[in-house]
Coordinates of C-alpha atoms in Angstrom, one line a residue:
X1 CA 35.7 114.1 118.0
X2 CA 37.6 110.6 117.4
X3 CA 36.0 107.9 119.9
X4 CA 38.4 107.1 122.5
X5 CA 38.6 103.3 121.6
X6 CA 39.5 104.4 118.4
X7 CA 41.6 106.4 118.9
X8 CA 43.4 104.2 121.5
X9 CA 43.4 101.3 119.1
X10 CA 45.3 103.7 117.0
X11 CA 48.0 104.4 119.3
X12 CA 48.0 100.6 119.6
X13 CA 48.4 99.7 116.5
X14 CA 51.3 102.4 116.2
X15 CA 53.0 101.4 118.9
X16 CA 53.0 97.6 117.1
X17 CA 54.1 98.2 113.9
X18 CA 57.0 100.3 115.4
X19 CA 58.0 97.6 117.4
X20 CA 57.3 94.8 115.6
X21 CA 60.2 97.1 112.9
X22 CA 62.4 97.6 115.9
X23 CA 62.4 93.9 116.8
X24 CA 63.0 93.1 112.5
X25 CA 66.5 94.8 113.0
X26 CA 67.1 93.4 116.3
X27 CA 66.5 89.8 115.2
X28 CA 68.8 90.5 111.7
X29 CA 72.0 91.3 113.8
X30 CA 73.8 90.1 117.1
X31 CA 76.4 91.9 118.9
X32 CA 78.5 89.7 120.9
X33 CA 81.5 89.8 122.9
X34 CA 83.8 86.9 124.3
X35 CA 86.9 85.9 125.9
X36 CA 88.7 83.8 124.1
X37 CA 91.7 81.1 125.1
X38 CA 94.7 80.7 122.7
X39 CA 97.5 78.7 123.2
X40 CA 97.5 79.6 127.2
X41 CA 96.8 83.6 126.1
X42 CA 93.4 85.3 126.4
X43 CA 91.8 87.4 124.0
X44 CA 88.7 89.8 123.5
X45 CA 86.5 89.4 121.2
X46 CA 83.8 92.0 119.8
X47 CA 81.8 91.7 116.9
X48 CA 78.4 91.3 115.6
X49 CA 76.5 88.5 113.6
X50 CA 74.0 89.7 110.6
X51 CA 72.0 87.5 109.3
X52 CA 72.6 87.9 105.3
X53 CA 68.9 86.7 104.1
X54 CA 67.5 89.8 105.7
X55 CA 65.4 91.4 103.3
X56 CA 66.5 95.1 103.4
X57 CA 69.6 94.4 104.1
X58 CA 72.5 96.4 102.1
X59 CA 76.5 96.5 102.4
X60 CA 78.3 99.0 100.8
X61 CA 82.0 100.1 100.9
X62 CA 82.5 103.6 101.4
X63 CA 85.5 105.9 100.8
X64 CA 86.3 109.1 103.4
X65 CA 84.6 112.2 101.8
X66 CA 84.0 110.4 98.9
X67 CA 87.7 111.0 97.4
X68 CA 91.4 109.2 97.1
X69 CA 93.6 110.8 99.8
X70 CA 91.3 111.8 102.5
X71 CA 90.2 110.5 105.8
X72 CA 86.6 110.4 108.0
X73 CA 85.6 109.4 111.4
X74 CA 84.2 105.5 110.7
X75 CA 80.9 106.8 113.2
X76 CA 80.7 109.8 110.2
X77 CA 80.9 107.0 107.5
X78 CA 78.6 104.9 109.0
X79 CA 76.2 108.2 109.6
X80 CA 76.3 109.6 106.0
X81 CA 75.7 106.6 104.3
X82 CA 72.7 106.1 106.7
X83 CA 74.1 103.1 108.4
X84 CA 73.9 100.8 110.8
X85 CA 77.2 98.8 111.2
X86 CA 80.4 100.2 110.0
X87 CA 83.7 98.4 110.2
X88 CA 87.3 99.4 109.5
X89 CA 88.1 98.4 105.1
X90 CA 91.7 98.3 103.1
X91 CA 95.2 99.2 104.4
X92 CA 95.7 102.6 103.5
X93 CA 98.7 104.9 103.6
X94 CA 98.0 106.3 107.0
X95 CA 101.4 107.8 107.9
X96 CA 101.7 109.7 104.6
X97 CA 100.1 113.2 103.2
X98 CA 97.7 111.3 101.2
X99 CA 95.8 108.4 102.4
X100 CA 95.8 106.6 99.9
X101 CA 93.9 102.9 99.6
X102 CA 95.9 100.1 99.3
X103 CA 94.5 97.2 96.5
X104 CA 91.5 96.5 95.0
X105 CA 88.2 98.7 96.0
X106 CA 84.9 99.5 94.2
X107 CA 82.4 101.2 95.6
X108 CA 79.1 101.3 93.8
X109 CA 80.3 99.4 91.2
X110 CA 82.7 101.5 90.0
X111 CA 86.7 100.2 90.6
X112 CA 88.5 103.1 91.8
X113 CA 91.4 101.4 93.0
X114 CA 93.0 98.3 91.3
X115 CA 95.3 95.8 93.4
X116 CA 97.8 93.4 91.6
X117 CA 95.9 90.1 92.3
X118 CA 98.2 88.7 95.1
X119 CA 96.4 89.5 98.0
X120 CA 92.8 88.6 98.9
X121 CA 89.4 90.3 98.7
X122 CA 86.2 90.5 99.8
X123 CA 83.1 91.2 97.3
X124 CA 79.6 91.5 97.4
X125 CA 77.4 90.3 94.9
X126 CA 73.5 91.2 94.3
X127 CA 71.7 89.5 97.3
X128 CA 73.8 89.6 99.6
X129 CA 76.4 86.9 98.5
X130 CA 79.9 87.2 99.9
X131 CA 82.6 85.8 98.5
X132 CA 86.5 85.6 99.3
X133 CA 89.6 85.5 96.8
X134 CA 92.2 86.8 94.7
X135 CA 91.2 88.5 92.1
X136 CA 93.1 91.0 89.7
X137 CA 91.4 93.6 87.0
X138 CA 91.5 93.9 83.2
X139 CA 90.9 97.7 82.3
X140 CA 91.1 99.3 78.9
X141 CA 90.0 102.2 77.2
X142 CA 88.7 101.9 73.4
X143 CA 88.1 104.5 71.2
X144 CA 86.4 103.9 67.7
X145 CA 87.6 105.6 65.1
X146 CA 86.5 104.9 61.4
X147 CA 88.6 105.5 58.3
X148 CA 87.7 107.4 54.8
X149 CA 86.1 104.2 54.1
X150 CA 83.8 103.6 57.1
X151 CA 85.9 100.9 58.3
X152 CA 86.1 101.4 62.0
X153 CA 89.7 101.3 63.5
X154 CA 89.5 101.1 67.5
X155 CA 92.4 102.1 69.6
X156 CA 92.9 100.5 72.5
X157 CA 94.8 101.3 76.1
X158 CA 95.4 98.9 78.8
X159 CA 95.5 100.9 81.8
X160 CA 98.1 100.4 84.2
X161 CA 97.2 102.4 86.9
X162 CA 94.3 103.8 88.5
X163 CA 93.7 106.7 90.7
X164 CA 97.2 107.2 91.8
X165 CA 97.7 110.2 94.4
X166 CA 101.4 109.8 94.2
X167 CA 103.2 109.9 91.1
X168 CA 104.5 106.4 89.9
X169 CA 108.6 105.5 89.1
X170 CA 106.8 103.5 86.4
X171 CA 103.3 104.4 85.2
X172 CA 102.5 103.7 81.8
X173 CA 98.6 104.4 80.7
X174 CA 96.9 106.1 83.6
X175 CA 93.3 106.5 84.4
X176 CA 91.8 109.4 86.6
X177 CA 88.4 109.2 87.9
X178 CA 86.5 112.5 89.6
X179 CA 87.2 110.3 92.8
X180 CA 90.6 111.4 92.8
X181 CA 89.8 115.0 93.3
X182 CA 88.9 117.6 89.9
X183 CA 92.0 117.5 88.3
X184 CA 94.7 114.9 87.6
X185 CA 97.7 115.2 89.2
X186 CA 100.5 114.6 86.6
X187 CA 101.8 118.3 85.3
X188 CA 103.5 116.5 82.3
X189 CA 102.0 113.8 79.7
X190 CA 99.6 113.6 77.4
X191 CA 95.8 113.6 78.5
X192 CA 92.6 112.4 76.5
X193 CA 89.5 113.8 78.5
X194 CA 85.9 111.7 78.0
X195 CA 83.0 113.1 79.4
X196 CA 80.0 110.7 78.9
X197 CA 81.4 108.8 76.9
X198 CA 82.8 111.1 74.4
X199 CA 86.3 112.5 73.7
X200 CA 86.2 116.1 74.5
X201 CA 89.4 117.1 74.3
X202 CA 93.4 116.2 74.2
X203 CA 95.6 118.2 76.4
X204 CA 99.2 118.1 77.8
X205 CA 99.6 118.5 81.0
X206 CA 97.5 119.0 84.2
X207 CA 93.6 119.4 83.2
X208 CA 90.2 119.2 85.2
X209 CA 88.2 115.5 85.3
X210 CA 84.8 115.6 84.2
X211 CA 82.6 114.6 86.9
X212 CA 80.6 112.4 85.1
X213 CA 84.3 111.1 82.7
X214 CA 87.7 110.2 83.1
X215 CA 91.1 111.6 82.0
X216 CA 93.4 108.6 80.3
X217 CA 97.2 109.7 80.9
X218 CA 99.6 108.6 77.7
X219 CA 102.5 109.9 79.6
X220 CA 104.7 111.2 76.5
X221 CA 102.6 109.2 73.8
X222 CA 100.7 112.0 72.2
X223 CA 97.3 110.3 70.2
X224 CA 96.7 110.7 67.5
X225 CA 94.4 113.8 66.1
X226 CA 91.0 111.4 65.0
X227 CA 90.5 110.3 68.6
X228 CA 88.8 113.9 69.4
X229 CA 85.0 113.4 69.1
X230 CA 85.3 109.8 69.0
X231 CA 83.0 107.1 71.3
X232 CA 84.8 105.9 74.5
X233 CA 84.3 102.5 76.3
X234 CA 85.6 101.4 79.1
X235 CA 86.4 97.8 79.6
X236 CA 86.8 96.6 83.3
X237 CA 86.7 92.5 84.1
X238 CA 88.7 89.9 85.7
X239 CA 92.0 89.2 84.2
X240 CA 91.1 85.8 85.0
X241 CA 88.1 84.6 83.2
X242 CA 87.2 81.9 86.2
X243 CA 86.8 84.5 88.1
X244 CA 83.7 85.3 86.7
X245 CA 81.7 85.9 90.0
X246 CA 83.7 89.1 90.2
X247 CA 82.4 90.5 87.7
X248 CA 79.0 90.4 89.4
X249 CA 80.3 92.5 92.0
X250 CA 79.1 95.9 93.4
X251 CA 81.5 96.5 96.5
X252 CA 85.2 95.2 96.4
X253 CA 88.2 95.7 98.7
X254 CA 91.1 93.9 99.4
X255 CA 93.2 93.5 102.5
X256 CA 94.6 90.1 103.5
X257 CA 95.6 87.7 104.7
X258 CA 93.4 85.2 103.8
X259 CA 92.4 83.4 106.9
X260 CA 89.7 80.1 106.8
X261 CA 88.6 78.5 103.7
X262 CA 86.2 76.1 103.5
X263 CA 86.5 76.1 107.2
X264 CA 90.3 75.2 107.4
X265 CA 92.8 77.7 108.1
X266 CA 95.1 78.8 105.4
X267 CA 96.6 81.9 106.7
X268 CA 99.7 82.7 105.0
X269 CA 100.8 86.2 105.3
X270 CA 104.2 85.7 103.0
X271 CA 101.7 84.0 100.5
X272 CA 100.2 87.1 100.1
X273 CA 103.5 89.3 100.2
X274 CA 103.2 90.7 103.6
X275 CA 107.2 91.1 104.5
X276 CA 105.9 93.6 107.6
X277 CA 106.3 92.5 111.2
X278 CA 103.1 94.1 111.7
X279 CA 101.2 91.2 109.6
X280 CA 104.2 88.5 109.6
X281 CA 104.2 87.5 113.3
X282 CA 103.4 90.7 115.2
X283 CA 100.7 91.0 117.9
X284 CA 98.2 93.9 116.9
X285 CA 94.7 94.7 116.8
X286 CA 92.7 93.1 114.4
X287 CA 89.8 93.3 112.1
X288 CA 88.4 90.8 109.9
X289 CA 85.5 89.9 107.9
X290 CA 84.1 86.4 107.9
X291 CA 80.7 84.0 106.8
X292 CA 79.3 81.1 108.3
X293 CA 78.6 77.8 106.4
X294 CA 74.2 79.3 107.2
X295 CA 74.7 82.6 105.5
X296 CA 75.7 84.9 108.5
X297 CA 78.3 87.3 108.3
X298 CA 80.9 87.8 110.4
X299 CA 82.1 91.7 111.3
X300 CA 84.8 91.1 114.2
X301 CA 87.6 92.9 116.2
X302 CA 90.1 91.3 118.6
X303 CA 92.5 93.5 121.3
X304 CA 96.3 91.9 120.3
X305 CA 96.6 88.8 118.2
X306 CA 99.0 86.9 115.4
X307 CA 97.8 87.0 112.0
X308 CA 97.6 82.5 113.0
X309 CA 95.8 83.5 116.2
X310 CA 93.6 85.4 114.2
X311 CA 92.9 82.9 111.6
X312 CA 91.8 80.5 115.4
X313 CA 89.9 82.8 116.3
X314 CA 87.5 83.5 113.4
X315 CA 87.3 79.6 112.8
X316 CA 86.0 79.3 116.7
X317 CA 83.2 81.5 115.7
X318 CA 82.5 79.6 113.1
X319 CA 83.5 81.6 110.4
X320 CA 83.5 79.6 107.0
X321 CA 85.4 82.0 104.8
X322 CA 87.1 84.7 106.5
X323 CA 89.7 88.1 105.6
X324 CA 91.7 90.0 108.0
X325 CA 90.9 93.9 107.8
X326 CA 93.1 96.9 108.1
X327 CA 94.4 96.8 111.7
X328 CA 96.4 98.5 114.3
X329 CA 94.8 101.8 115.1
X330 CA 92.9 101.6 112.1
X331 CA 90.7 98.2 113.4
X332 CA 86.9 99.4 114.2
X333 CA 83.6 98.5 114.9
X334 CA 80.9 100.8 115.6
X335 CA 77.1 99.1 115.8
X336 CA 73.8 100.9 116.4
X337 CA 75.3 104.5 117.5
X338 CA 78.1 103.6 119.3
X339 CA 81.9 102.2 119.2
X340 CA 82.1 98.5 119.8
X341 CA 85.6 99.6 118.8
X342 CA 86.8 102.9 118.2
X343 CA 89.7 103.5 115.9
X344 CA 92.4 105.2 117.0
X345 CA 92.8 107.6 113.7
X346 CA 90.6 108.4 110.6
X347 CA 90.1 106.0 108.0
X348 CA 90.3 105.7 104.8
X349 CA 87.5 103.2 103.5
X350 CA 85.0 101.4 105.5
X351 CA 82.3 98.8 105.0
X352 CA 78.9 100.0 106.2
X353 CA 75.9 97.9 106.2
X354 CA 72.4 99.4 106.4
X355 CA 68.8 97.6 107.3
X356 CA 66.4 99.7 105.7

């Protein structure tokens, strides 16, 4: 039989380390919320404040059942990524069949969506960086080939498009990744299919995608016969070669406006091609994403405000950098097992941040 000290001093001890974990996570994150005045109108304002030199911490962006076109509950994102903190990501195409993602997003360090550069994003870097931009990506596909001789003769394909659910007026080289679904979508055109890294076959018209490949569409360019067999790489950077942090990335999405850089507010929402009331200078719920000058990040909703409101608003809370989120019924915040705010339909994409 254990001696009852003992075994007392055990339960002790148990009962510390638990705690002593349960106060770790409590002292990496803040929830707050305040009222807020504006230019004579009030606001409320939710959000929560994690501390970005936690050790365990990890943010990742997440996509709705893990494919292009569908939506999830963000408490079931948050839940199957094993989560703590989940808030609202990318405009999406909420109103149509598919939902798809708007811009830029990687997940996992694989771009699955690719934006044209003129609107901002948010990426996260190994530990824990954050940083805010515009940022627009270089893909292409090479094959090597080699002639009679030996001499190798690569083809190459910039890729215009990637991971469209809806068929394109203009769509030049297309790429397919298994997170659009197991097939591509296109009945017509030309398709080379790689599967790790190898050509496996050449087909025209609609075909399965490799889970662990990629189907390149050459719409009515057929290839040519020697590319069958042949080594595949894919080539994904920054068009922009000072934007070399991006390439360091892991999780990417982009939403926009811009709101506070450097601490001063340079919301622009025409800047950034936002011609929609919604974003222009209509009052809606918001999301945004922010840092602080210290290294806290900033997850925060707000009930009605301007896109310039907005941009006040994260500034007041000290936010150094800062991105507005999806909004409307798609802005929300769910912390620690329950809605801080709760969206008012299924998302898309999410951000998700984990402390273990």
């Amino acid at each position: 039989m254990v001696p009852r000290k003992i075994a007392l001093g055990a339960i002790l001890l148990v009962y510390i380390i638990l705690f002593s974990q349960l106060a770790l996570g409590a002292n990496s994150y803040q929830v707050f919320e305040k009222k807020l005045k504006i230019n004579n109108k009030n606001f409320t304002v939710k959000g929560v404040i994690v501390d970005l030199n936690t050790k365990k911490l990890k943010m990742q962006t997440v996509l709705a059942k893990n494919q292009i076109g569908q939506v999830e509950s963000l408490e079931s994102m948050v839940k199957r990524k094993k989560g703590l903190i989940g808030i609202n990501g990318a405009f999406f195409s909420a109103y149509d069949a598919y939902k798809e993602p708007y811009g830029n997003l990687m997940i996992d360090g694989r771009l699955i969506r690719k934006g044209n550069g003129e609107r901002c994003s948010v990426g996260i870097l190994p530990g824990n960086e954050v940083i805010f931009g515009y940022v627009k990506w270089d893909i292409s596909v090479i094959f090597s080939t080699y002639s009679e001789e030996g001499t190798e003769l690569p083809y190459i394909y910039p890729v215009h498009t990637l991971n469209p659910v809806r068929i394109p007026g203009w769509r030049g080289y297309t790429l397919f990744t298994p997170e659009v679904g197991k097939e591509v979508l296109y009945s017509d055109g030309y398709n080379i299919v790689v599967e790790k890294q190898k050509v496996i076959r050449i087909v025209y018209g609609k075909t399965s995608i490799p889970p662990q490949g990629f189907v390149l569409n050459t719409g009515s360019l057929c290839p040519p016969d020697n590319l069958l067999n042949s080594n595949v790489t894919l080539k994904i950077e920054p068009e922009n070669q000072e934007n070399v942090l991006w390439s360091k990335a892991y999780a990417v999405l982009e939403a926009g406006p811009y709101l506070v850089k450097e601490g001063k507010i340079i919301a622009d929402p025409l800047k950034e091609n936002f011609t929609h009331y919604k974003i222009k200078d209509g009052s809606f719920a918001r999301s945004g994403i922010g840092v602080t000058k210290n290294k806290k990040l900033l997850l925060v909703t707000v009930n009605r405000a301007t896109i310039k409101e907005w941009a006040i608003i994260m500034q007041k809370l000290g936010a150094y950098y800062a991105m507005n989120l999806d909004g409307g019924a798609s802005s929300g915040l769910y912390v620690n097992g329950k809605y801080l705010t709760k969206p008012g339909r299924l998302l898309s994409n999410a951000l998700v941040i984990s402390l273990n």
